[in-house]
Amino acid sequence: GENGLKLVSSDILSHLSPILHFSLGWVGFIFGFQFEWRYLKRIQIYKYLAFLLSYMILFLMIFLFTFLTLKLFFPAFISSSRILFGTAILLAFLFSESSFSFVTWGARFFKEEVTGLKLCSFISTMNNLIPIFLTGIIFSVYRFNHDSRAIELNELSYIVKHFLFQFGAAIFFGFLIYLLQKKVEDKYDLSVILFGSIFLISGLSFIYDLSPLFIAMFAGAIFANLTKKHHFILKIINPTERPIYLFFLLILSFKMAYFNLLMVVFVVLLLFIKYYSNLLAFKAVNRIKPVFFSMPPHLSVLLIPISSIGPAILLDLSITYPIANTSMLSGIFILGMLIAEVLSPIGVSILMKTKHD
């Protein structure tokens, strides 16, 4: 890409723009389709409380470390205190995410700790919802001025109207998809309806400065609670998930990523902060009264890897707000995902060896 061997030109990347916008909407729809009220209402209230407590501790620890580190060691990428604060907030939300697939993989090594594994699975799913919700808010709060190449704050009345419009659009498209597929039984016809609807959401979002990820996610959640064809639809959407996430990572590295050795050190420290923050959070969870469970703190190693929804969030924001420090953000995030994928299995292996000894 532009920051590497330049084998992929900027013209090629610009021609991929329609596919990229569709992919953002499609990933949002896939993620939203998981949230069915009939399952969410069965989850005990203590799990929601444990999730909120652990997420707040994790987010605050990562934010403070990121804010201070960026201010001291990356001043060239930070043009103002507002950008510094926003960048730290965004990285804290992104690095607070966890990978559900890694929790599933790691569960086979801790089969006897069923309650703890269930909570880890729940946390890894729910903490991906908050950054997507934040993305929709950011699109309403800020706008990008193409003349001054700066991010500007919108007025309060516009923020409220814009956010309600995004939410209303999600409700509208959720019901529209349901009505269009109501009498459709053929798999290919249903695929056409889903693809066409997401293309429409993504195209309108691009034109009117909306978040395709946010709108498609809530549309998917609404559709999931209306339709009865879940098994049928999952056969269509599940095989597309991993290739799209790989596509996002390639686009980030081709177009926007910047790397250096200092970033590697920063990311490694950031991941250790994430691990120990979750460790502290689990110990705090165990003190909640009445005690419903004893959460093994060592299971926090399963929450180190970053969710694959992260690249979609970063791309969604990077396309709309192409400011100077976007390349730094992309570089830190890509390094975070790659290093976490290496360190986490090592951490599980060390735990298992310690356990056997």
Short mmCIF file of C-alpha atoms in Angstrom, two decimals:
data_model
loop_
_atom_site.label_atom_id
_atom_site.label_comp_id
_atom_site.label_asym_id
_atom_site.label_seq_id
_atom_site.Cartn_x
_atom_site.Cartn_y
_atom_site.Cartn_z
CA GLY A 1 0.00 0.00 0.00
CA GLU A 2 0.93 3.66 0.33
CA ASN A 3 3.03 3.04 3.42
CA GLY A 4 4.81 -0.10 2.21
CA LEU A 5 6.01 -1.52 -1.11
CA LYS A 6 3.37 0.46 -3.06
CA LEU A 7 2.23 -2.65 -4.93
CA VAL A 8 -1.38 -1.53 -4.52
CA SER A 9 -2.05 1.96 -5.87
CA SER A 10 -4.44 4.53 -4.39
CA ASP A 11 -6.59 4.24 -7.56
CA ILE A 12 -7.19 0.54 -6.91
CA LEU A 13 -8.09 1.28 -3.30
CA SER A 14 -10.53 4.01 -4.34
CA HIS A 15 -12.30 1.57 -6.70
CA LEU A 16 -12.78 -0.79 -3.75
CA SER A 17 -14.79 1.89 -1.91
CA PRO A 18 -18.29 0.51 -2.77
CA ILE A 19 -17.28 -2.97 -1.62
CA LEU A 20 -15.79 -1.51 1.55
CA HIS A 21 -18.96 0.40 2.44
CA PHE A 22 -21.11 -2.65 1.75
CA SER A 23 -18.83 -4.79 3.92
CA LEU A 24 -19.17 -2.36 6.83
CA GLY A 25 -22.95 -2.60 6.62
CA TRP A 26 -22.84 -6.37 6.21
CA VAL A 27 -20.65 -6.86 9.29
CA GLY A 28 -22.94 -4.60 11.32
CA PHE A 29 -25.94 -6.66 10.20
CA ILE A 30 -24.21 -9.94 11.13
CA PHE A 31 -23.34 -8.65 14.58
CA GLY A 32 -26.81 -7.21 15.22
CA PHE A 33 -28.48 -10.45 14.14
CA GLN A 34 -27.07 -12.12 17.27
CA PHE A 35 -29.16 -10.00 19.66
CA GLU A 36 -32.44 -11.79 20.14
CA TRP A 37 -34.53 -10.61 23.06
CA ARG A 38 -35.77 -14.14 23.83
CA TYR A 39 -32.19 -15.08 24.75
CA LEU A 40 -31.11 -11.79 26.33
CA LYS A 41 -33.99 -11.80 28.82
CA ARG A 42 -32.90 -15.23 30.11
CA ILE A 43 -29.51 -13.91 31.21
CA GLN A 44 -29.29 -13.34 34.96
CA ILE A 45 -29.00 -9.74 36.13
CA TYR A 46 -25.71 -10.43 37.94
CA LYS A 47 -24.03 -11.13 34.61
CA TYR A 48 -24.99 -7.68 33.35
CA LEU A 49 -23.69 -6.13 36.58
CA ALA A 50 -20.44 -8.10 36.32
CA PHE A 51 -20.03 -7.01 32.71
CA LEU A 52 -20.56 -3.32 33.52
CA LEU A 53 -18.14 -3.40 36.45
CA SER A 54 -15.43 -5.21 34.52
CA TYR A 55 -15.88 -2.99 31.47
CA MET A 56 -15.62 0.25 33.47
CA ILE A 57 -12.41 -0.87 35.19
CA LEU A 58 -10.89 -2.04 31.91
CA PHE A 59 -11.86 1.07 29.97
CA LEU A 60 -10.57 3.52 32.60
CA MET A 61 -7.23 1.75 32.98
CA ILE A 62 -6.61 1.58 29.23
CA PHE A 63 -7.74 5.18 28.73
CA LEU A 64 -5.42 6.60 31.41
CA PHE A 65 -2.42 4.63 30.15
CA THR A 66 -3.13 5.54 26.51
CA PHE A 67 -3.73 9.23 27.26
CA LEU A 68 -0.46 9.64 29.16
CA THR A 69 1.61 7.58 26.71
CA LEU A 70 0.34 9.42 23.62
CA LYS A 71 0.95 12.78 25.27
CA LEU A 72 4.52 11.93 26.27
CA PHE A 73 5.80 9.78 23.39
CA PHE A 74 3.64 10.52 20.31
CA PRO A 75 3.32 14.34 20.24
CA ALA A 76 3.94 14.49 16.48
CA PHE A 77 0.62 12.73 15.81
CA ILE A 78 -1.43 14.77 18.27
CA SER A 79 -2.33 18.24 16.95
CA SER A 80 -4.50 19.38 19.88
CA SER A 81 -5.72 18.35 23.33
CA ARG A 82 -9.12 17.55 21.80
CA ILE A 83 -7.54 15.13 19.32
CA LEU A 84 -5.47 13.60 22.14
CA PHE A 85 -8.55 13.02 24.27
CA GLY A 86 -10.56 11.61 21.35
CA THR A 87 -7.74 9.30 20.25
CA ALA A 88 -7.30 7.93 23.78
CA ILE A 89 -11.05 7.37 24.10
CA LEU A 90 -11.21 5.54 20.76
CA LEU A 91 -8.22 3.30 21.53
CA ALA A 92 -9.67 2.53 24.94
CA PHE A 93 -12.94 1.42 23.37
CA LEU A 94 -11.19 -0.63 20.69
CA PHE A 95 -8.76 -2.37 23.05
CA SER A 96 -11.54 -3.06 25.56
CA GLU A 97 -13.09 -5.40 23.02
CA SER A 98 -12.59 -9.15 23.33
CA SER A 99 -12.75 -12.01 20.86
CA PHE A 100 -15.63 -14.46 21.38
CA SER A 101 -13.95 -16.99 19.07
CA PHE A 102 -10.82 -17.04 21.25
CA VAL A 103 -12.91 -17.57 24.39
CA THR A 104 -14.55 -20.50 22.61
CA TRP A 105 -11.14 -21.89 21.63
CA GLY A 106 -9.69 -21.46 25.12
CA ALA A 107 -12.71 -23.00 26.85
CA ARG A 108 -11.49 -26.52 26.07
CA PHE A 109 -8.55 -25.98 28.46
CA PHE A 110 -10.77 -24.89 31.37
CA LYS A 111 -13.74 -27.24 31.02
CA GLU A 112 -14.26 -27.55 34.77
CA GLU A 113 -14.78 -23.78 35.20
CA VAL A 114 -18.13 -23.64 33.42
CA THR A 115 -19.59 -20.60 35.20
CA GLY A 116 -16.50 -18.49 34.58
CA LEU A 117 -16.39 -19.49 30.92
CA LYS A 118 -20.03 -18.55 30.44
CA LEU A 119 -19.37 -15.11 31.90
CA CYS A 120 -16.29 -14.66 29.68
CA SER A 121 -18.40 -15.56 26.64
CA PHE A 122 -21.08 -13.08 27.69
CA ILE A 123 -18.53 -10.29 28.31
CA SER A 124 -16.76 -10.92 24.99
CA THR A 125 -20.07 -10.51 23.16
CA MET A 126 -21.41 -7.48 25.03
CA ASN A 127 -18.24 -5.39 25.06
CA ASN A 128 -18.34 -5.31 21.26
CA LEU A 129 -21.74 -3.63 21.36
CA ILE A 130 -20.54 -0.49 23.17
CA PRO A 131 -17.94 0.62 20.56
CA ILE A 132 -20.47 0.25 17.73
CA PHE A 133 -22.98 2.31 19.69
CA LEU A 134 -20.24 4.90 20.31
CA THR A 135 -19.51 4.97 16.57
CA GLY A 136 -23.09 6.05 15.86
CA ILE A 137 -22.80 8.78 18.50
CA ILE A 138 -19.50 10.05 17.03
CA PHE A 139 -21.08 10.37 13.59
CA SER A 140 -23.76 12.59 15.15
CA VAL A 141 -21.47 14.65 17.40
CA TYR A 142 -18.68 15.41 14.94
CA ARG A 143 -18.41 16.35 11.27
CA PHE A 144 -15.38 16.54 9.01
CA ASN A 145 -14.71 19.88 7.30
CA HIS A 146 -13.15 19.02 3.93
CA ASP A 147 -11.96 22.60 3.37
CA SER A 148 -10.02 22.99 6.62
CA ARG A 149 -9.33 19.23 6.93
CA ALA A 150 -10.44 19.38 10.55
CA ILE A 151 -13.02 17.71 12.76
CA GLU A 152 -15.69 20.09 14.04
CA LEU A 153 -18.28 19.78 16.79
CA ASN A 154 -21.94 19.90 15.77
CA GLU A 155 -24.58 21.88 17.61
CA LEU A 156 -26.63 20.06 20.24
CA SER A 157 -29.89 20.25 18.27
CA TYR A 158 -28.19 18.76 15.20
CA ILE A 159 -26.59 16.00 17.32
CA VAL A 160 -29.97 14.93 18.69
CA LYS A 161 -31.70 15.06 15.29
CA HIS A 162 -28.88 13.22 13.53
CA PHE A 163 -28.72 10.42 16.11
CA LEU A 164 -32.50 9.97 16.12
CA PHE A 165 -32.42 9.90 12.31
CA GLN A 166 -29.80 7.13 12.37
CA PHE A 167 -31.80 5.15 14.89
CA GLY A 168 -35.02 5.73 12.94
CA ALA A 169 -33.34 4.57 9.74
CA ALA A 170 -32.22 1.38 11.50
CA ILE A 171 -35.78 0.67 12.65
CA PHE A 172 -37.14 1.37 9.18
CA PHE A 173 -34.66 -0.93 7.43
CA GLY A 174 -35.14 -3.67 10.04
CA PHE A 175 -38.86 -3.76 9.30
CA LEU A 176 -38.29 -3.34 5.54
CA ILE A 177 -36.01 -6.40 5.35
CA TYR A 178 -38.54 -8.40 7.36
CA LEU A 179 -41.41 -7.45 5.05
CA LEU A 180 -39.40 -8.14 1.90
CA GLN A 181 -38.37 -11.64 2.99
CA LYS A 182 -41.63 -12.62 4.67
CA LYS A 183 -42.90 -14.81 1.83
CA VAL A 184 -39.53 -15.77 0.39
CA GLU A 185 -38.45 -19.40 0.82
CA ASP A 186 -35.67 -19.76 -1.73
CA LYS A 187 -32.16 -19.33 -0.35
CA TYR A 188 -30.90 -17.36 -3.34
CA ASP A 189 -33.87 -15.00 -3.37
CA LEU A 190 -33.32 -14.33 0.32
CA SER A 191 -29.63 -13.65 -0.33
CA VAL A 192 -30.56 -11.08 -2.99
CA ILE A 193 -32.91 -9.31 -0.55
CA LEU A 194 -30.28 -9.21 2.20
CA PHE A 195 -27.46 -8.06 -0.09
CA GLY A 196 -29.64 -5.46 -1.79
CA SER A 197 -30.87 -4.08 1.54
CA ILE A 198 -27.37 -3.75 2.95
CA PHE A 199 -26.15 -2.09 -0.26
CA LEU A 200 -29.00 0.42 0.12
CA ILE A 201 -28.14 1.08 3.78
CA SER A 202 -24.44 1.47 2.99
CA GLY A 203 -25.02 3.75 0.00
CA LEU A 204 -27.40 6.07 1.83
CA SER A 205 -25.06 6.14 4.82
CA PHE A 206 -22.18 7.24 2.60
CA ILE A 207 -24.26 9.99 0.96
CA TYR A 208 -25.71 11.41 4.18
CA ASP A 209 -22.70 10.95 6.52
CA LEU A 210 -24.26 8.16 8.56
CA SER A 211 -22.58 5.11 10.06
CA PRO A 212 -23.41 2.00 7.99
CA LEU A 213 -22.04 -0.15 10.82
CA PHE A 214 -24.35 1.41 13.42
CA ILE A 215 -27.50 1.47 11.27
CA ALA A 216 -27.04 -2.05 9.88
CA MET A 217 -26.34 -3.44 13.36
CA PHE A 218 -29.60 -2.16 14.83
CA ALA A 219 -31.46 -3.11 11.65
CA GLY A 220 -30.06 -6.63 12.03
CA ALA A 221 -31.13 -6.75 15.70
CA ILE A 222 -34.66 -5.62 14.86
CA PHE A 223 -34.89 -8.08 11.98
CA ALA A 224 -33.59 -10.91 14.22
CA ASN A 225 -36.44 -10.31 16.68
CA LEU A 226 -39.08 -10.34 13.93
CA THR A 227 -38.12 -13.21 11.67
CA LYS A 228 -38.40 -16.95 12.32
CA LYS A 229 -35.86 -17.96 9.67
CA HIS A 230 -32.76 -17.70 11.85
CA HIS A 231 -31.25 -21.05 10.92
CA PHE A 232 -31.90 -20.37 7.23
CA ILE A 233 -30.33 -16.88 7.36
CA LEU A 234 -27.30 -17.94 9.43
CA LYS A 235 -26.34 -20.34 6.63
CA ILE A 236 -26.09 -17.30 4.35
CA ILE A 237 -24.28 -14.83 6.59
CA ASN A 238 -21.90 -16.98 8.68
CA PRO A 239 -19.53 -18.07 5.84
CA THR A 240 -18.98 -14.42 4.86
CA GLU A 241 -17.78 -13.18 8.26
CA ARG A 242 -14.11 -14.17 8.32
CA PRO A 243 -13.27 -13.18 4.69
CA ILE A 244 -14.73 -9.70 5.29
CA TYR A 245 -12.69 -9.19 8.47
CA LEU A 246 -9.54 -10.22 6.58
CA PHE A 247 -10.49 -7.72 3.85
CA PHE A 248 -10.78 -4.97 6.51
CA LEU A 249 -7.33 -5.72 7.90
CA LEU A 250 -5.80 -5.66 4.42
CA ILE A 251 -7.41 -2.31 3.62
CA LEU A 252 -6.20 -0.83 6.91
CA SER A 253 -2.63 -1.98 6.29
CA PHE A 254 -2.66 -1.00 2.58
CA LYS A 255 -4.05 2.47 2.95
CA MET A 256 -3.72 3.89 6.42
CA ALA A 257 -1.32 2.07 8.70
CA TYR A 258 1.94 3.47 10.07
CA PHE A 259 4.33 1.36 12.17
CA ASN A 260 7.48 1.90 14.22
CA LEU A 261 9.32 0.14 17.06
CA LEU A 262 7.96 2.48 19.73
CA MET A 263 4.43 1.45 18.75
CA VAL A 264 5.31 -2.22 19.28
CA VAL A 265 6.50 -1.48 22.83
CA PHE A 266 3.41 0.63 23.49
CA VAL A 267 1.05 -2.11 22.24
CA VAL A 268 2.73 -4.85 24.31
CA LEU A 269 2.41 -2.71 27.45
CA LEU A 270 -1.18 -1.88 26.52
CA LEU A 271 -2.08 -5.57 26.26
CA PHE A 272 -0.51 -6.27 29.66
CA ILE A 273 -2.58 -3.39 31.07
CA LYS A 274 -5.64 -5.04 29.52
CA TYR A 275 -4.81 -8.39 31.10
CA TYR A 276 -4.21 -7.00 34.59
CA SER A 277 -7.27 -4.75 34.35
CA ASN A 278 -9.46 -7.77 33.63
CA LEU A 279 -7.68 -9.62 36.44
CA LEU A 280 -8.52 -6.78 38.84
CA ALA A 281 -12.09 -6.64 37.51
CA PHE A 282 -12.65 -10.36 38.09
CA LYS A 283 -11.39 -10.06 41.65
CA ALA A 284 -13.80 -7.17 42.16
CA VAL A 285 -16.64 -9.21 40.64
CA ASN A 286 -16.04 -11.94 43.22
CA ARG A 287 -16.79 -9.42 45.97
CA ILE A 288 -20.30 -8.66 44.69
CA LYS A 289 -22.85 -9.71 47.30
CA PRO A 290 -24.70 -11.96 47.37
CA VAL A 291 -22.06 -14.20 45.83
CA PHE A 292 -23.54 -16.00 42.82
CA PHE A 293 -20.24 -17.44 41.67
CA SER A 294 -16.51 -17.38 42.15
CA MET A 295 -14.91 -15.97 39.01
CA PRO A 296 -11.40 -17.45 38.46
CA PRO A 297 -9.21 -14.36 37.83
CA HIS A 298 -6.82 -16.31 35.58
CA LEU A 299 -9.57 -16.60 32.96
CA SER A 300 -8.88 -12.95 32.13
CA VAL A 301 -6.22 -14.27 29.74
CA LEU A 302 -9.07 -15.40 27.46
CA LEU A 303 -10.17 -11.77 27.02
CA ILE A 304 -6.85 -10.40 25.76
CA PRO A 305 -7.41 -10.86 21.97
CA ILE A 306 -9.27 -8.04 20.26
CA SER A 307 -12.57 -8.66 18.54
CA SER A 308 -12.69 -8.85 14.76
CA ILE A 309 -15.40 -6.16 14.84
CA GLY A 310 -12.63 -3.68 15.72
CA PRO A 311 -11.24 -3.24 12.17
CA ALA A 312 -14.76 -2.45 10.95
CA ILE A 313 -15.20 0.27 13.58
CA LEU A 314 -11.81 1.80 12.83
CA LEU A 315 -12.44 1.78 9.07
CA ASP A 316 -15.90 3.28 9.51
CA LEU A 317 -14.39 6.20 11.45
CA SER A 318 -11.22 6.52 9.35
CA ILE A 319 -13.14 6.89 6.09
CA THR A 320 -15.39 9.64 7.47
CA TYR A 321 -12.69 11.43 9.49
CA PRO A 322 -9.44 11.19 7.46
CA ILE A 323 -7.28 13.23 9.85
CA ALA A 324 -3.50 13.05 10.11
CA ASN A 325 -3.30 10.65 13.06
CA THR A 326 -5.47 8.02 11.35
CA SER A 327 -2.36 6.15 10.18
CA MET A 328 -1.03 6.00 13.74
CA LEU A 329 -4.36 4.70 15.06
CA SER A 330 -4.46 2.01 12.38
CA GLY A 331 -0.88 0.96 13.07
CA ILE A 332 -1.46 0.65 16.83
CA PHE A 333 -4.65 -1.29 16.31
CA ILE A 334 -3.24 -3.74 13.75
CA LEU A 335 -0.21 -4.38 15.94
CA GLY A 336 -2.56 -4.89 18.88
CA MET A 337 -4.57 -7.54 17.06
CA LEU A 338 -1.49 -9.39 15.78
CA ILE A 339 0.50 -9.31 19.03
CA ALA A 340 -2.55 -10.30 21.09
CA GLU A 341 -3.07 -13.33 18.84
CA VAL A 342 0.51 -14.39 19.64
CA LEU A 343 0.63 -13.59 23.36
CA SER A 344 -2.77 -15.01 24.33
CA PRO A 345 -2.12 -18.68 23.38
CA ILE A 346 1.26 -18.38 25.13
CA GLY A 347 -0.54 -17.12 28.23
CA VAL A 348 -2.97 -20.05 28.11
CA SER A 349 -0.07 -22.49 27.75
CA ILE A 350 1.72 -20.97 30.76
CA LEU A 351 -1.46 -21.20 32.84
CA MET A 352 -1.98 -24.83 31.89
CA LYS A 353 1.64 -25.69 32.70
CA THR A 354 1.39 -23.91 36.07
CA LYS A 355 -1.88 -25.70 36.78
CA HIS A 356 -0.39 -29.14 36.08
CA ASP A 357 2.72 -28.38 38.17
#
